[in-house]
Tab-separated table of C-alpha atoms in Angstrom:
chain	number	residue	atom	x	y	z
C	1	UNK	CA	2.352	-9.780	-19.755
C	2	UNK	CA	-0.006	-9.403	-23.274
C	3	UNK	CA	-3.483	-8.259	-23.155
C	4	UNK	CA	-5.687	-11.610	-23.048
C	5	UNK	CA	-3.150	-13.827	-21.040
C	6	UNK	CA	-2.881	-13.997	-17.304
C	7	UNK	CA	-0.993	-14.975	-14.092
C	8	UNK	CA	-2.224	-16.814	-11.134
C	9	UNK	CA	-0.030	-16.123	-8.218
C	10	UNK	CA	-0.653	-17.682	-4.549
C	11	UNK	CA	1.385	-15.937	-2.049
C	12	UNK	CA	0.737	-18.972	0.587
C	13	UNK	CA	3.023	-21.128	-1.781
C	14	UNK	CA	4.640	-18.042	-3.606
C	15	UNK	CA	4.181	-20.140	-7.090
C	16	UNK	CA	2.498	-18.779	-10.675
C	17	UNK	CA	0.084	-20.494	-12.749
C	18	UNK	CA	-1.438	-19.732	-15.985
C	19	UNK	CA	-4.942	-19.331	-16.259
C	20	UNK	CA	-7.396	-18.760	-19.317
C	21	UNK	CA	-8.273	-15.843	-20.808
C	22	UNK	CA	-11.431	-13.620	-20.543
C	23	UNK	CA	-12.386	-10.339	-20.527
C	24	UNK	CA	-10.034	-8.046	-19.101
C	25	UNK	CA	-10.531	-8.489	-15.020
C	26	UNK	CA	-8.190	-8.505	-11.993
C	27	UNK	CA	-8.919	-10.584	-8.843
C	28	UNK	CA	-6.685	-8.882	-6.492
C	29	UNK	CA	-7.663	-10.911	-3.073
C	30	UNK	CA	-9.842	-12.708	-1.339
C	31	UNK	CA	-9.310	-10.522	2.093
C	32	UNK	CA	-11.297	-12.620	4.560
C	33	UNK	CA	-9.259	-15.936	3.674
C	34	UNK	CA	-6.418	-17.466	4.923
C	35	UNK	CA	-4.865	-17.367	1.300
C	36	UNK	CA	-4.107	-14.507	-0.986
C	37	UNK	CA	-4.986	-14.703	-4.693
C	38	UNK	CA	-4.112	-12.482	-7.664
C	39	UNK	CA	-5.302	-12.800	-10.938
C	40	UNK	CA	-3.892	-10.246	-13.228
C	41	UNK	CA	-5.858	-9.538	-16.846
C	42	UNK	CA	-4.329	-6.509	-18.429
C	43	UNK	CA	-5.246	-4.123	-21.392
C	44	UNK	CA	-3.666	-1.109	-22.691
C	45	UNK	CA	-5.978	1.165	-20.632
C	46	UNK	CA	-8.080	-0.556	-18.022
C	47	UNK	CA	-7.982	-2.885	-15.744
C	48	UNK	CA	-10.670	-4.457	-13.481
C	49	UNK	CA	-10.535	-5.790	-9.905
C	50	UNK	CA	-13.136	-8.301	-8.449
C	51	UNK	CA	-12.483	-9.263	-4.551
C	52	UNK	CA	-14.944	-11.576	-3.130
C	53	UNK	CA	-15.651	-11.674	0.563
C	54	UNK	CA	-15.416	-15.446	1.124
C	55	UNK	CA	-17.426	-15.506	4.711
C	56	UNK	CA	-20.218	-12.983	3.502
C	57	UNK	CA	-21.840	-14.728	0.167
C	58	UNK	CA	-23.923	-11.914	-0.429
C	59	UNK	CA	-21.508	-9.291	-0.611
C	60	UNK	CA	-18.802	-8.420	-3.001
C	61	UNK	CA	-16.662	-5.272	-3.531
C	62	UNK	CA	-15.504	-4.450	-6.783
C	63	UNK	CA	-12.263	-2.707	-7.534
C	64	UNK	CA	-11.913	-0.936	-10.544
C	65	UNK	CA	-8.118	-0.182	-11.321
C	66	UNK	CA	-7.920	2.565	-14.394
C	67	UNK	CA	-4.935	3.169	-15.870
C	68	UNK	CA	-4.008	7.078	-15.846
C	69	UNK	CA	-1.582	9.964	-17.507
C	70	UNK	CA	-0.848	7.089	-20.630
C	71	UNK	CA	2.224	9.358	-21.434
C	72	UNK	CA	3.905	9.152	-18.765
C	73	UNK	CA	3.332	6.081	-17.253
C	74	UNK	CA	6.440	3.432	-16.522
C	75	UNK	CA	6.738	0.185	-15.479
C	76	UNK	CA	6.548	-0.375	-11.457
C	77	UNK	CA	7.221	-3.455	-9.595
C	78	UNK	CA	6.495	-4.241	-5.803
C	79	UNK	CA	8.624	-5.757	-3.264
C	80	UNK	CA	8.710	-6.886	0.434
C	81	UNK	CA	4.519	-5.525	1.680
C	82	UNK	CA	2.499	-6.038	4.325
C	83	UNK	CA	-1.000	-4.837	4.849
C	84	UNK	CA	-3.369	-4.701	8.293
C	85	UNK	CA	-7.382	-4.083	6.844
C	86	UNK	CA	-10.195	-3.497	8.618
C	87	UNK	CA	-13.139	-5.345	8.131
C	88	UNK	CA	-15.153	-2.514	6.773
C	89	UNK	CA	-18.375	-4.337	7.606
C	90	UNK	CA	-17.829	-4.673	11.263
C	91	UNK	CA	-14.422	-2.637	12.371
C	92	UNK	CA	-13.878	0.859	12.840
C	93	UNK	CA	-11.740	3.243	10.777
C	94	UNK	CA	-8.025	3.875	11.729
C	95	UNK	CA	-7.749	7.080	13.041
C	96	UNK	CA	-3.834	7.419	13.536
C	97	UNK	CA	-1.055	5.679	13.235
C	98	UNK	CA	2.455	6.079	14.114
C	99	UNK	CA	5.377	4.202	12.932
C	100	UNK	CA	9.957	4.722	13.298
C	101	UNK	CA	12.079	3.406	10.731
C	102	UNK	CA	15.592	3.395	10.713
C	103	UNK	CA	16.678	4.002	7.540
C	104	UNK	CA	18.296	1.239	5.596
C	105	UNK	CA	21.654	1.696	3.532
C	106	UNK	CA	20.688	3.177	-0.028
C	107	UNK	CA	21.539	0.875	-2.941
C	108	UNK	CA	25.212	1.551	-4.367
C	109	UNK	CA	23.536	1.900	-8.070
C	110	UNK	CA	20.551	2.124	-9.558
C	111	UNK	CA	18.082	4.056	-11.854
C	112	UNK	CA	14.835	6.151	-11.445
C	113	UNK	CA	13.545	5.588	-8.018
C	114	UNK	CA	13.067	3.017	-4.962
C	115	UNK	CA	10.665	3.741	-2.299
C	116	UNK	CA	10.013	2.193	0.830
C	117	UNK	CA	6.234	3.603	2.580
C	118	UNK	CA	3.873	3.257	5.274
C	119	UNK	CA	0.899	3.518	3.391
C	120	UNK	CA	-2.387	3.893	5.035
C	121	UNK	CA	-5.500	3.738	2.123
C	122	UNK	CA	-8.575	5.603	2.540
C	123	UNK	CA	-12.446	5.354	1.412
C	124	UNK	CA	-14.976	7.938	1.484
C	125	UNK	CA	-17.862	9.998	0.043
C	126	UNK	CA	-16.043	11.447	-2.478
C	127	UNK	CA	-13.591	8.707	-3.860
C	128	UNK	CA	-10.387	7.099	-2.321
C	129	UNK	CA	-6.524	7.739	-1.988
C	130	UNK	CA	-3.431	6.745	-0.405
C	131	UNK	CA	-2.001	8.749	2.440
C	132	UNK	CA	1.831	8.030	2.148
C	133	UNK	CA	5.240	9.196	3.018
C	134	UNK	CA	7.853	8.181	0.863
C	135	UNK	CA	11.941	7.556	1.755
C	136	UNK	CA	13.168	7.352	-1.530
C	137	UNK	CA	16.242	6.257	-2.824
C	138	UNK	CA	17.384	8.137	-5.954
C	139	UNK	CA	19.841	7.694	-9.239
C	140	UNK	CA	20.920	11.264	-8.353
C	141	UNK	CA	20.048	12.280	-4.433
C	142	UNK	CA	21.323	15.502	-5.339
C	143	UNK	CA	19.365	16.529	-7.834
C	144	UNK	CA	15.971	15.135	-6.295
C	145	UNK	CA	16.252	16.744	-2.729
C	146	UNK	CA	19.909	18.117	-2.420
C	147	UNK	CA	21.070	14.878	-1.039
C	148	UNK	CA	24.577	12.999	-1.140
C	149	UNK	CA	25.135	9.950	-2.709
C	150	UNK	CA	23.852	7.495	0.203
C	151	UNK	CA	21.097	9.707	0.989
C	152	UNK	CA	17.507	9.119	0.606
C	153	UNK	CA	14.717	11.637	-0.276
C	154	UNK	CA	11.218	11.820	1.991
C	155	UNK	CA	8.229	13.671	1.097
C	156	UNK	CA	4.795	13.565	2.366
C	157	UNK	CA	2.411	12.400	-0.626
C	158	UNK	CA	-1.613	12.474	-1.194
C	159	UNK	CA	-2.553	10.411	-3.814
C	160	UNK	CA	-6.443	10.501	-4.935
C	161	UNK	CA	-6.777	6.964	-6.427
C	162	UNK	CA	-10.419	8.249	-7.936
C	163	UNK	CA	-8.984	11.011	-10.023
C	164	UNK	CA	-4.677	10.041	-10.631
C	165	UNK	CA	-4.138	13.373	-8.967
C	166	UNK	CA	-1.928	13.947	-6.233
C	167	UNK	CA	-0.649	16.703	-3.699
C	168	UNK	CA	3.211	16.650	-2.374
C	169	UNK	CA	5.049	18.012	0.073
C	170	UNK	CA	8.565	19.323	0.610
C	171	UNK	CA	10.910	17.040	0.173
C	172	UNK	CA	14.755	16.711	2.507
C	173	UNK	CA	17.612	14.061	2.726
C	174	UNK	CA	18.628	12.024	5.080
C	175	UNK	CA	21.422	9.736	5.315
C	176	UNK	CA	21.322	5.939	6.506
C	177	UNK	CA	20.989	4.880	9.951
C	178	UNK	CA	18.970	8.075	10.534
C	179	UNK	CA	15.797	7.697	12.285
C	180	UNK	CA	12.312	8.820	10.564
C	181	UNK	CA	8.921	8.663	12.633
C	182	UNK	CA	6.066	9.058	10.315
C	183	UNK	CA	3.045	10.027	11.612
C	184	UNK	CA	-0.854	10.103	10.270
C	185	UNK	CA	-3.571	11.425	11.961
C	186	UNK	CA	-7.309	12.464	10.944
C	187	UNK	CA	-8.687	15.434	11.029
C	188	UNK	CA	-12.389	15.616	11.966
C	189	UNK	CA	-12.961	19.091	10.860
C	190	UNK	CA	-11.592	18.669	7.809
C	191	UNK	CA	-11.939	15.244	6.978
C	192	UNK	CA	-8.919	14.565	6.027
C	193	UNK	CA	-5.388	13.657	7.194
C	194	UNK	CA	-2.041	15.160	8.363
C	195	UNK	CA	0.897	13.577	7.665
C	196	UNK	CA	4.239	14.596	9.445
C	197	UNK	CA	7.453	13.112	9.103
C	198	UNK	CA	10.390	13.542	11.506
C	199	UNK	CA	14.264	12.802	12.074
C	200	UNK	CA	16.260	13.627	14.931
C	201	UNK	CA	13.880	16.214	15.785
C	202	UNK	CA	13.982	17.961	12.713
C	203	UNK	CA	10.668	17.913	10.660
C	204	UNK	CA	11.209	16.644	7.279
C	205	UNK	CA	7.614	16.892	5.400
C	206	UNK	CA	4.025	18.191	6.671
C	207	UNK	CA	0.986	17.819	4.301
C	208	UNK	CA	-2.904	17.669	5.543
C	209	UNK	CA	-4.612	16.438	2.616
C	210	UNK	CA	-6.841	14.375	1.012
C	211	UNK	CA	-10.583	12.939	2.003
C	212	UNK	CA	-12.197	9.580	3.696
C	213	UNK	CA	-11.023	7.710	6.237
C	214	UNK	CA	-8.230	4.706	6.715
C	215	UNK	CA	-9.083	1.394	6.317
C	216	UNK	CA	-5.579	-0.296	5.621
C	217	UNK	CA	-2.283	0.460	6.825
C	218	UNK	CA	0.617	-1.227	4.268
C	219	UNK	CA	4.434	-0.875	5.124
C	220	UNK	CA	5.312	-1.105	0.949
C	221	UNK	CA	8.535	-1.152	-1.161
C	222	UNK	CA	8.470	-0.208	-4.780
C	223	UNK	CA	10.416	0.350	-7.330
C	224	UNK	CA	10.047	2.117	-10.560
C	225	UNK	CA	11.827	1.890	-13.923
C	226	UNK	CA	15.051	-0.029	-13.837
C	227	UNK	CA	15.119	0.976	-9.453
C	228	UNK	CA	16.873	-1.678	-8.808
C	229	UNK	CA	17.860	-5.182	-7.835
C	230	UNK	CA	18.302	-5.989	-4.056
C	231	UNK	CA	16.559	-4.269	-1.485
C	232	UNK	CA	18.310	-3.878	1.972
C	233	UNK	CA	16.246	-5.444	4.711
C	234	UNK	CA	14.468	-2.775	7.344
C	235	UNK	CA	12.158	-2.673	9.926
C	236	UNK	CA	9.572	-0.644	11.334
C	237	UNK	CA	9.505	-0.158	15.176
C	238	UNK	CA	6.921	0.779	17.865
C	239	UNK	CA	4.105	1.231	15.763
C	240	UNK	CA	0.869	2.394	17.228
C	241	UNK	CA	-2.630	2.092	15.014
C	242	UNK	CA	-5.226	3.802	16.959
C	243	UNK	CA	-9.049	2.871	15.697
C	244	UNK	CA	-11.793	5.941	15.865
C	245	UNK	CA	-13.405	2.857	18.199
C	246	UNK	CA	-12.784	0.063	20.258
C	247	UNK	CA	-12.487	-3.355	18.747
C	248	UNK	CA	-11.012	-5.907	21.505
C	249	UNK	CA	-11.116	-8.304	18.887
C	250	UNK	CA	-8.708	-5.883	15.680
C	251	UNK	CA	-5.927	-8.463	15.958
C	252	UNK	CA	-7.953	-10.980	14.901
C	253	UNK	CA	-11.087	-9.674	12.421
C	254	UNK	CA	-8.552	-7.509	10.603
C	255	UNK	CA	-7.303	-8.933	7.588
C	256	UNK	CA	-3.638	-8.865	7.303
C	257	UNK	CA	-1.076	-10.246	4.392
C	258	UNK	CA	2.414	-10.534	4.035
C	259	UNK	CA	4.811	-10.998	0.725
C	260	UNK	CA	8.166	-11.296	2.229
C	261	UNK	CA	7.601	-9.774	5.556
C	262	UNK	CA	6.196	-10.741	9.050
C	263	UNK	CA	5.690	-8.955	12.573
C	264	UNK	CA	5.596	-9.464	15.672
C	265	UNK	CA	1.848	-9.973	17.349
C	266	UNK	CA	-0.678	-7.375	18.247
C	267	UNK	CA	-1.633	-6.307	21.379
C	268	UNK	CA	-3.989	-3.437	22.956
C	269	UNK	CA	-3.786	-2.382	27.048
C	270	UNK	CA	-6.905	0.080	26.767
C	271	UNK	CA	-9.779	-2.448	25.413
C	272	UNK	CA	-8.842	-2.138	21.871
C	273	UNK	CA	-8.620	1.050	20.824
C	274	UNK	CA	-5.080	1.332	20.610
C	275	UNK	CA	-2.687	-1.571	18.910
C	276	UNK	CA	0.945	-1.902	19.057
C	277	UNK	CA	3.412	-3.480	16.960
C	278	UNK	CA	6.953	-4.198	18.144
C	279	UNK	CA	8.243	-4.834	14.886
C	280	UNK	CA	7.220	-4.914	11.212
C	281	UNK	CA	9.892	-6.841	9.407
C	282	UNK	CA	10.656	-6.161	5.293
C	283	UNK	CA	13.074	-8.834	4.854
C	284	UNK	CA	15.674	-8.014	2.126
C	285	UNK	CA	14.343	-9.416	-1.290
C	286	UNK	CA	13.987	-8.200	-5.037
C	287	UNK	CA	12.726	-5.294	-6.514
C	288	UNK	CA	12.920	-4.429	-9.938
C	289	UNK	CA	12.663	-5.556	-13.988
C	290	UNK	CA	13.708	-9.256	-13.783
C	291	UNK	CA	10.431	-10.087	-12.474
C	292	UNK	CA	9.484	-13.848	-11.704
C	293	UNK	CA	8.280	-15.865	-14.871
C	294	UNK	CA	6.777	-19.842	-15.046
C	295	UNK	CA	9.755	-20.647	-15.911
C	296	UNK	CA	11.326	-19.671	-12.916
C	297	UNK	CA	8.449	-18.745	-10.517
C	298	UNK	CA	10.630	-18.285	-7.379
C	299	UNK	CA	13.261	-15.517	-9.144
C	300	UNK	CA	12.274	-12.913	-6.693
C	301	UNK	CA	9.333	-11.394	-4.407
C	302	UNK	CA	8.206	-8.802	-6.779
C	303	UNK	CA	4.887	-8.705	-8.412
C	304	UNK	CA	5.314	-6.246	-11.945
C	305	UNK	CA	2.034	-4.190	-12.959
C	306	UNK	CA	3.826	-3.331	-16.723
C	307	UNK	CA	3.045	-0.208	-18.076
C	308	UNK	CA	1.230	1.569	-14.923
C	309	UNK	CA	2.796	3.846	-12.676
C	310	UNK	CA	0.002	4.859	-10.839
C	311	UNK	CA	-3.436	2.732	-10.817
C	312	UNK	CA	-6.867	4.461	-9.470
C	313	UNK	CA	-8.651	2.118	-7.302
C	314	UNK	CA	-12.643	2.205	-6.588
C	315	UNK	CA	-14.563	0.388	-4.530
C	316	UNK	CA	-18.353	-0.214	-5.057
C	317	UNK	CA	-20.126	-2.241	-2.427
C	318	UNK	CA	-22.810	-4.203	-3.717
C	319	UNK	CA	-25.050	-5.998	-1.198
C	320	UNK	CA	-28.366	-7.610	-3.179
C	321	UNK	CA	-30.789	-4.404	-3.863
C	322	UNK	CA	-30.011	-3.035	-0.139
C	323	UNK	CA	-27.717	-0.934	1.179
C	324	UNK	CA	-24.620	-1.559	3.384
C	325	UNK	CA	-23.993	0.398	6.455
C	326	UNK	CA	-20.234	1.012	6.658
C	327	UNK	CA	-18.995	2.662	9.908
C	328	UNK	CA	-18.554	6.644	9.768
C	329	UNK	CA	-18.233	5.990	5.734
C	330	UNK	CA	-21.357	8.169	3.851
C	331	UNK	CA	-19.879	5.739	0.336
C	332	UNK	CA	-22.942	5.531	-1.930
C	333	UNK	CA	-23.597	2.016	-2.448
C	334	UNK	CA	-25.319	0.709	-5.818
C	335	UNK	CA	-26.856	-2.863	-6.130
């Protein structure tokens, strides 16, 4: 994609449209719809992110997405995602969440690096990030983590989206079929989260990091460089997002999406605290450089941000003159 020219891509009807040009702006999604709408402007440096609440007129969050570390950024492409968000006028923060994934077969070939994560993004007085384990499938296992070929690499990962800087844990293989619980929780002293990740009983990475609290939790393949072409299907099991309050009503304010994924339905037996999800379901799909064009709209899954391997996203709440009161979040808001 050049700078000036854009994509419109529904993911109700999974189609692409062109759409004029303008300044340099993203519209990522409209969260509190029933549809999901990107609009992707790019430049060589910046790009901007406008998502419009659709059911509250007067407010609108602004995402700024800034392009970081310009010499070593790649191209990355995303597959098979689904996100749960809170409504962050009206729902509480999620306070832990545990998920189990049996780990898929790693692709026979490939370059660089495929990842499949529980994400879980956070907001707070002094920027955002992405809590996020990562099972990664590697060119070279061995030379990433010690693995065999087969294996995939996890490590725990902080990533502050305000600043492109990120902490990482240790990293250790395992092979497919194995088992790997990942587990966030918050810590109220610090203000941050732990993140633990285990196998068989065996603790593979352990980082507490990081600031603000969790407003979306988004299973996510991605693939970087030439990763790859198919990605196996998987599925997380028996996970368990736990709000710092009750909401009987999560399973239906939150706002969730889905690009080539489903799961099964939420449910709650203590008032709404706690949710469970049997299943989250990543159907196998594409991931990788043959991304989808107008020609041929319906090539593959994969949305392609070219150029950026890691974006910073900020939200700004803007509500008239006045400010908004977000649960537990201290975010400065600016009219």
């Amino acid at each position: 994609m050049h700078a000036g020219t854009a994509l419109r891509y529904n993911r109700a009807i999974g189609s692409l449209t062109t759409v004029s040009a303008k300044p340099p702006s993203l519209k990522l999604w409209e969260p509190w719809s029933t549809t999901a709408i990107i609009n992707i402007f790019i430049t060589h440096t910046i790009i901007f992110v406008e998502v419009s609440l659709l059911n509250m007129s007067s407010i609108t969050i602004y995402l700024t997405l800034i392009l970081v570390a310009l010499a070593n950024v790649s191209n990355a492409w995303w597959g098979s995602l689904m996100s749960i968000q809170a409504n962050p006028i009206s729902n509480p923060y999620i306070n832990h969440v545990y998920t189990s994934l049996i780990v898929p077969p790693a692709p026979s070939t490939q370059e660089n690096i495929l990842s499949l994560w529980p994400g879980l993004y956070t907001t707070g007085t002094f920027g955002q990030g992405t809590v996020q384990t990562f099972i990664m499938s590697y060119g070279d296992p061995a030379e990433a983590c010690g693995g065999q070929i087969g294996d995939w690499c996890v490590m725990a990962r902080y990533l502050n989206t305000s600043t492109g800087s990120m902490t990482s844990a240790n990293m250790k293989s395992i092979g497919k079929g194995a088992p790997v619980v990942v587990e966030y929780t918050y810590n109220y002293n610090a203000g941050s989260y732990t993140q633990i990740s285990v196998s068989n009983g065996a603790v593979l990475s352990y980082e507490t990091a990081g600031f603000g609290v969790g407003y979306i939790f988004s299973p996510t393949v991605q693939c970087d460089g030439n990763a790859i072409g198919t990605v196996p299907a998987h599925t997380y099991v028996n996970t368990t997002i736990i709000l710092a309050l009750h909401d009987p009503n999560f399973n239906t304010t939150a706002t969730i999406n889905f690009n080539n994924a489903n799961m099964t339905d939420m449910t709650t037996n203590d008032g709404g605290k706690t949710w469970f999800i049997s299943e989250i379901n990543m159907f196998e799909g594409y991931c990788g450089p043959s991304e989808p064009t107008l020609e041929n709209p319906n090539a593959e899954p994969s949305a392609r941000f070219n150029g950026i391997k890691e974006n910073i996203v900020v939200p700004i709440v803007k509500n008239g003159s006045s400010e908004l009161s977000l649960p537990r979040l201290n975010s400065s808001l600016s009219s």
